[in-house]
Coordinates of C-alpha atoms and ligand atoms in Angstrom, one line a residue:
M22 CA 0.0 0.0 0.0
S23 CA 1.6 3.3 -1.1
G24 CA 1.0 6.4 0.9
G25 CA 1.6 4.4 4.1
W26 CA -0.6 2.1 6.0
Q27 CA -0.3 4.3 9.0
A28 CA -2.0 7.2 7.2
A29 CA -4.6 4.8 5.8
L30 CA -5.5 3.6 9.3
R31 CA -5.7 7.2 10.6
Q32 CA -7.9 8.1 7.8
R33 CA -10.2 5.1 7.8
L34 CA -10.8 4.4 11.5
R35 CA -13.4 6.7 12.8
D36 CA -14.2 5.6 16.4
S37 CA -11.0 3.9 17.5
R38 CA -7.8 5.0 19.2
L39 CA -4.5 4.5 17.3
R40 CA -1.0 4.7 18.8
F41 CA 2.3 4.1 17.1
D42 CA 5.3 2.6 18.8
A43 CA 3.0 1.9 21.8
P44 CA 4.6 0.3 24.9
L45 CA 3.0 -3.1 25.6
R46 CA 4.8 -4.0 28.8
N47 CA 2.0 -2.8 31.0
A48 CA -0.6 -4.4 28.7
T49 CA 0.6 -7.8 29.9
T50 CA 0.4 -9.4 33.3
L51 CA 4.1 -10.4 33.1
R52 CA 5.1 -6.8 32.6
I53 CA 7.6 -7.7 29.8
G54 CA 8.0 -6.8 26.2
G55 CA 8.7 -4.0 23.7
P56 CA 6.3 -1.8 21.9
A57 CA 3.7 -2.5 19.2
E58 CA 4.4 -0.8 15.9
C59 CA 0.7 0.2 16.0
L60 CA -1.8 -0.4 18.8
V61 CA -5.5 0.0 18.0
E62 CA -8.1 0.2 20.7
L63 CA -11.1 -0.8 18.6
E64 CA -14.4 0.9 19.3
S65 CA -16.7 -0.3 16.5
E66 CA -17.4 -3.2 14.1
A67 CA -17.2 -0.8 11.2
D68 CA -13.6 0.1 12.3
L69 CA -12.7 -3.5 12.6
L70 CA -13.8 -4.1 9.0
A71 CA -11.9 -1.0 7.8
L72 CA -8.8 -2.1 9.8
F73 CA -8.6 -5.5 8.1
T74 CA -8.9 -3.9 4.7
V75 CA -5.8 -1.8 5.4
V76 CA -3.9 -4.6 7.2
D77 CA -4.6 -7.1 4.4
A78 CA -3.7 -4.6 1.6
A79 CA -0.4 -3.9 3.3
H80 CA 0.2 -7.5 4.3
L81 CA 0.8 -6.5 7.9
P82 CA 1.1 -9.0 10.7
L83 CA -1.8 -8.6 13.2
F84 CA -2.2 -9.8 16.8
V85 CA -5.4 -9.6 18.9
L86 CA -4.6 -8.9 22.6
G87 CA -7.0 -9.3 25.4
K88 CA -5.8 -8.5 28.9
G89 CA -2.4 -9.9 28.1
S90 CA -2.6 -12.5 30.9
N91 CA -1.4 -15.4 28.7
V92 CA 1.1 -13.9 26.4
L93 CA 4.9 -13.2 26.2
V94 CA 5.7 -10.2 24.1
P95 CA 9.3 -10.2 22.7
D96 CA 11.8 -7.6 24.0
Q97 CA 12.0 -6.0 20.5
G98 CA 8.3 -5.5 20.4
I99 CA 5.8 -6.5 17.7
R100 CA 5.8 -5.5 14.1
G101 CA 2.5 -4.6 12.5
V102 CA -0.8 -4.1 14.2
V103 CA -1.9 -5.2 17.7
I104 CA -5.6 -4.8 18.3
R105 CA -7.5 -4.6 21.6
L106 CA -11.2 -4.4 21.8
G107 CA -12.5 -1.3 23.6
R108 CA -15.5 -0.5 25.7
A109 CA -17.9 -0.8 22.8
F110 CA -17.3 -4.5 23.0
A111 CA -17.9 -4.9 26.7
A112 CA -21.7 -5.1 27.0
F113 CA -23.6 -7.6 29.1
E114 CA -27.1 -8.8 28.4
D115 CA -29.3 -11.3 30.2
D116 CA -32.2 -12.8 28.1
G117 CA -34.4 -12.8 31.2
A118 CA -35.5 -16.4 30.7
R119 CA -35.4 -18.5 33.9
G120 CA -36.0 -22.2 34.4
G121 CA -37.0 -24.6 31.7
G122 CA -37.8 -22.4 28.7
G123 CA -34.7 -20.6 27.8
A124 CA -36.4 -18.8 24.9
G125 CA -35.3 -15.2 24.1
P126 CA -32.7 -13.5 22.0
G127 CA -30.5 -16.5 22.2
G128 CA -33.1 -18.6 20.4
G129 CA -33.8 -20.9 23.3
E130 CA -30.3 -22.5 23.3
A131 CA -30.1 -22.3 27.1
G132 CA -32.7 -25.1 27.1
S133 CA -33.5 -26.5 30.5
E134 CA -30.3 -24.9 31.9
G135 CA -32.1 -21.6 32.5
S136 CA -30.8 -18.5 30.9
L137 CA -28.6 -17.2 28.1
V138 CA -26.3 -14.2 28.9
R139 CA -24.4 -12.4 26.2
A140 CA -21.1 -10.8 27.0
G141 CA -18.8 -8.7 24.8
A142 CA -15.3 -10.0 24.3
A143 CA -13.7 -7.0 26.0
M144 CA -15.5 -7.5 29.2
A145 CA -13.2 -8.5 32.1
N146 CA -13.9 -12.0 33.5
A147 CA -14.3 -10.6 37.0
A148 CA -16.9 -8.0 35.7
F149 CA -18.7 -10.8 33.9
I150 CA -18.9 -12.9 37.0
E151 CA -20.1 -10.0 39.1
A152 CA -22.8 -9.2 36.5
C153 CA -23.9 -12.9 36.5
R154 CA -24.0 -12.8 40.3
E155 CA -26.2 -9.7 40.3
H156 CA -28.6 -11.5 37.9
G157 CA -28.7 -14.6 40.1
L158 CA -27.0 -16.8 37.5
G159 CA -24.3 -19.2 38.3
G160 CA -22.0 -21.9 36.7
M161 CA -19.0 -19.9 35.5
E162 CA -17.6 -18.8 38.9
F163 CA -14.4 -20.6 38.1
L164 CA -13.5 -17.6 35.8
I165 CA -13.1 -15.4 38.9
A166 CA -9.5 -16.4 39.2
V167 CA -8.7 -16.3 35.5
P168 CA -7.5 -12.7 35.0
G169 CA -8.5 -12.0 31.4
T170 CA -11.3 -10.9 29.1
I171 CA -14.2 -12.9 27.8
G172 CA -12.6 -12.9 24.4
G173 CA -9.4 -14.4 25.8
A174 CA -11.4 -16.9 27.8
I175 CA -13.3 -18.0 24.7
A176 CA -10.2 -18.1 22.5
M177 CA -8.1 -20.1 25.0
N178 CA -11.1 -22.1 26.4
A179 CA -10.0 -20.9 29.8
G180 CA -10.9 -23.2 32.7
A181 CA -10.3 -24.0 36.3
H182 CA -11.8 -26.2 39.0
Q183 CA -13.1 -28.7 36.5
G184 CA -15.0 -26.1 34.6
S185 CA -14.2 -24.7 31.2
T186 CA -15.5 -21.8 29.1
A187 CA -16.7 -24.0 26.3
D188 CA -18.9 -26.0 28.6
H189 CA -21.2 -23.0 28.8
L190 CA -20.6 -21.2 25.5
R191 CA -23.5 -21.6 23.1
R192 CA -22.9 -19.0 20.3
V193 CA -20.1 -16.8 19.2
R194 CA -20.1 -13.5 17.3
F195 CA -16.8 -13.2 15.5
F196 CA -14.9 -11.6 12.6
E197 CA -13.3 -13.9 10.1
R198 CA -10.8 -12.8 7.5
G199 CA -12.3 -13.0 4.0
R200 CA -15.8 -13.4 5.4
G201 CA -16.6 -10.5 7.7
I202 CA -18.7 -10.6 10.8
A203 CA -20.8 -13.7 11.6
E204 CA -22.5 -15.4 14.5
E205 CA -22.4 -19.2 14.8
P206 CA -23.0 -22.1 17.3
A207 CA -20.1 -22.7 19.6
D208 CA -19.6 -26.3 18.5
R209 CA -18.1 -25.1 15.2
F210 CA -14.8 -24.0 16.9
E211 CA -13.1 -27.2 17.9
F212 CA -12.9 -26.5 21.6
A213 CA -10.4 -28.6 23.6
Y214 CA -8.1 -28.2 26.5
R215 CA -6.9 -24.6 26.3
H216 CA -7.6 -24.6 22.6
S217 CA -10.1 -23.3 20.0
T218 CA -10.0 -22.1 16.4
L219 CA -11.1 -18.6 17.5
R220 CA -7.7 -17.3 18.3
G221 CA -6.5 -14.0 16.8
Q222 CA -3.6 -15.6 15.1
L223 CA -6.0 -17.7 13.0
G224 CA -7.5 -14.7 11.4
R225 CA -10.5 -14.4 13.7
V226 CA -11.5 -11.9 16.2
T227 CA -14.0 -13.0 18.9
L228 CA -16.5 -10.2 19.5
A229 CA -19.0 -11.7 21.9
G230 CA -20.3 -14.9 23.3
A231 CA -23.6 -16.2 24.6
F232 CA -23.4 -18.5 27.6
A233 CA -25.9 -20.8 29.2
L234 CA -26.2 -20.3 33.0
A235 CA -28.4 -21.6 35.7
P236 CA -30.5 -19.6 38.2
T237 CA -28.5 -20.0 41.4
P238 CA -29.0 -18.8 45.0
P239 CA -26.7 -15.9 45.8
A240 CA -25.3 -17.7 48.8
E241 CA -24.2 -20.6 46.6
I242 CA -22.5 -18.3 44.1
A243 CA -20.8 -16.4 47.0
A244 CA -19.6 -19.6 48.5
R245 CA -18.1 -20.8 45.3
L246 CA -16.4 -17.5 44.6
A247 CA -14.9 -17.4 48.1
H248 CA -13.7 -21.0 47.8
F249 CA -12.0 -20.4 44.4
Q250 CA -10.4 -17.2 45.5
A251 CA -9.0 -18.7 48.7
Y252 CA -7.6 -21.6 46.7
R253 CA -5.8 -19.2 44.4
R254 CA -4.4 -17.2 47.3
E255 CA -3.0 -20.4 48.9
T256 CA -1.5 -22.0 45.7
Q257 CA -0.4 -19.2 43.4
P258 CA 2.3 -16.5 43.6
R259 CA 0.8 -13.0 44.1
D260 CA 4.0 -11.1 44.9
F261 CA 5.4 -10.9 41.4
P262 CA 4.0 -10.4 37.9
N263 CA 3.3 -13.6 36.0
C264 CA 1.2 -15.1 33.2
G265 CA -0.4 -18.0 35.0
S266 CA 0.5 -21.5 33.9
V267 CA 3.4 -21.5 31.5
F268 CA 2.9 -25.1 30.3
K269 CA -0.2 -27.2 29.5
N270 CA -0.8 -30.2 31.7
P271 CA 0.3 -33.2 29.7
P272 CA -2.4 -36.0 29.6
G273 CA -2.4 -37.8 32.9
H274 CA 0.2 -35.4 34.5
F275 CA 0.5 -32.0 36.2
A276 CA 3.1 -29.8 34.7
A277 CA 3.8 -28.2 38.1
R278 CA 4.6 -31.6 39.6
L279 CA 6.9 -32.6 36.8
I280 CA 8.8 -29.3 37.1
Q281 CA 9.0 -29.6 40.8
E282 CA 10.2 -33.2 40.6
A283 CA 12.9 -32.1 38.1
G284 CA 14.2 -29.9 41.0
L285 CA 13.5 -26.6 39.2
K286 CA 11.5 -24.7 41.8
G287 CA 13.2 -21.3 42.4
Q288 CA 15.5 -21.8 39.3
R289 CA 16.4 -18.4 37.9
F290 CA 17.5 -16.9 34.6
G291 CA 18.1 -13.2 35.2
D292 CA 15.0 -11.9 36.9
A293 CA 12.8 -14.7 35.5
Q294 CA 12.2 -17.4 38.1
V295 CA 10.3 -20.6 38.4
S296 CA 7.9 -19.7 41.2
E297 CA 8.7 -21.1 44.7
K298 CA 5.0 -21.4 45.3
H299 CA 3.7 -22.9 42.0
A300 CA 6.3 -24.6 39.8
N301 CA 4.2 -24.1 36.6
F302 CA 4.4 -20.3 37.1
I303 CA 7.3 -18.2 36.0
V304 CA 7.5 -14.9 37.8
N305 CA 9.1 -11.6 36.8
R306 CA 11.1 -10.5 39.9
G307 CA 11.6 -7.0 38.5
A308 CA 13.6 -6.6 35.4
A309 CA 13.1 -9.9 33.6
T310 CA 13.2 -9.8 29.8
A311 CA 11.4 -12.1 27.3
R312 CA 14.8 -13.5 26.6
D313 CA 15.3 -14.5 30.2
V314 CA 11.8 -16.2 30.3
L315 CA 12.5 -18.1 27.1
A316 CA 15.9 -19.3 28.3
L317 CA 14.1 -20.5 31.5
V318 CA 11.4 -22.2 29.5
D319 CA 14.0 -24.0 27.4
L320 CA 15.8 -25.1 30.5
V321 CA 12.6 -26.4 32.2
R322 CA 11.6 -28.3 29.1
R323 CA 15.0 -30.0 28.7
K324 CA 15.3 -30.9 32.3
V325 CA 11.7 -32.2 32.6
Y326 CA 12.3 -34.3 29.5
S327 CA 15.5 -35.7 30.8
V328 CA 14.0 -36.6 34.2
S329 CA 10.5 -37.8 33.1
G330 CA 10.7 -38.4 29.3
I331 CA 7.7 -36.0 29.0
E332 CA 7.7 -33.1 26.6
L333 CA 6.0 -30.0 28.0
E334 CA 3.9 -27.9 25.6
L335 CA 3.6 -24.2 26.1
E336 CA 0.2 -22.8 27.2
V337 CA 1.5 -19.2 27.2
Q338 CA 1.5 -17.6 23.8
V339 CA 5.0 -16.5 22.7
L340 CA 4.5 -13.8 20.1
Ligands
FAD430 C1 -2.4 -15.4 37.8 C2 -2.9 -16.1 36.6 C3 -3.7 -17.2 36.7 C4 -4.3 -17.9 35.6 N1 -5.1 -19.0 35.8 C5 -5.6 -19.5 34.7 C6 -6.5 -20.7 34.9 O1 -6.8 -21.1 36.0 N2 -7.1 -21.2 33.8 C7 -6.8 -20.7 32.5 O2 -7.4 -21.3 31.6 N3 -6.0 -19.7 32.3 C8 -5.4 -19.1 33.4 N4 -4.5 -18.0 33.2 C9 -4.2 -17.6 31.8 C10 -5.1 -16.5 31.2 O3 -5.6 -15.7 32.3 C11 -6.2 -17.1 30.3 O4 -5.6 -17.8 29.2 C12 -7.1 -16.0 29.8 O5 -8.2 -16.6 29.2 C13 -6.4 -15.1 28.7 O6 -7.3 -14.0 28.5 P1 -6.7 -12.6 28.0 O7 -7.9 -11.7 27.8 O8 -5.7 -12.1 29.0 O9 -6.0 -13.0 26.7 P2 -4.5 -12.7 26.2 O10 -3.6 -13.2 27.1 O11 -4.4 -11.2 25.8 O12 -4.5 -13.5 24.8 C14 -4.5 -15.0 24.9 C15 -4.8 -15.5 23.6 O13 -6.2 -15.3 23.3 C16 -6.2 -14.5 22.0 N5 -7.3 -13.6 22.2 C17 -7.6 -12.7 23.2 N6 -8.7 -12.0 23.0 C18 -9.1 -12.4 21.8 C19 -10.2 -12.0 20.9 N7 -11.1 -11.1 21.3 N8 -10.4 -12.6 19.7 C20 -9.5 -13.6 19.3 N9 -8.4 -14.0 20.0 C21 -8.3 -13.4 21.2 C22 -4.9 -13.9 21.8 O14 -4.7 -13.6 20.5 C23 -4.0 -14.9 22.4 O15 -3.8 -15.9 21.4 C24 -4.0 -17.4 34.3 C25 -3.2 -16.2 34.2 C26 -2.7 -15.6 35.3 C27 -1.8 -14.3 35.1

């Protein structure tokens, strides 16, 4: 694209905020990484469509960022465009149906489970859970301890305490390259453990999801929330920035146990350290770089393999 894609973006995006050479460090929970060549805070679907026209014409790399709680941004930053969904994509709606029927805007897909709620992809998980609690709807309290957005939870099929996002997801509104904006049943997106085909890297942007939830007494919701939060406090490091579990649990094993058994708790590379509290977490003790984290990841993988014969697969997205 001649004339510069930067100028084209400035000209074509009407509602969104654009920043060039935008620091991303504080846009991730690890607090690591260089700047984005261009960071777009998207505020309308029209802008999303316009953005992809420019990005595709200029063959730019593009990454969709949620709350950055599961990503490692390289020290040199990210070339191309990083998009984050803004407030326009953070709405919450309850179809109002309760009990057996489930009819309403969601087309009755909640079935006998009760109610369908719709949440925008930019909504923080904690805000979503709070809204569900206010509406007397339960089932997804496990998300209280997953510090991301609904878009990230859908893309990653986030889960905890035997629950996963896909268990409740019924429909997804999304953008797809070459197709535009569509809404489809959730079973189209190959949900599996920490996996779906809705991730930004696959040319899709998740815009909203509709979830089936059950009417639940407030005391029951409050008890589950308190239990999950207490469990997190006891088992996870809270004193240093981190990105949650670095590795997926291999079938039949816990990554944390394998790392601990390989004698790696507390192991450091620069300011990146295998957490003393939870061995599947790497913490940033202050000035860790992405390079430090990757060196530590490499060491952990090699040592775990030599001790157990098991290859650890990354859960965190290395950009
Ligand atoms: C302390 C801590 C505890 C954690 N505990 C858990 C846990 O118990 N269970 C668990 O599953 N995870 C856990 N995580 C990891 C992380 O919180 C989840 O993966 C979360 O769902 C990521 O959401 P996010 O908005 O931060 O996404 P990001 O980290 O920003 O992105 C993650 C991936 O999702 C994609 N993505 C994000 N938004 C969109 C969108 N709108 N459209 C398309 N793709 C998108 C990104 O491109 C990227 O591939 C934890 C993290 C931390 C820091």
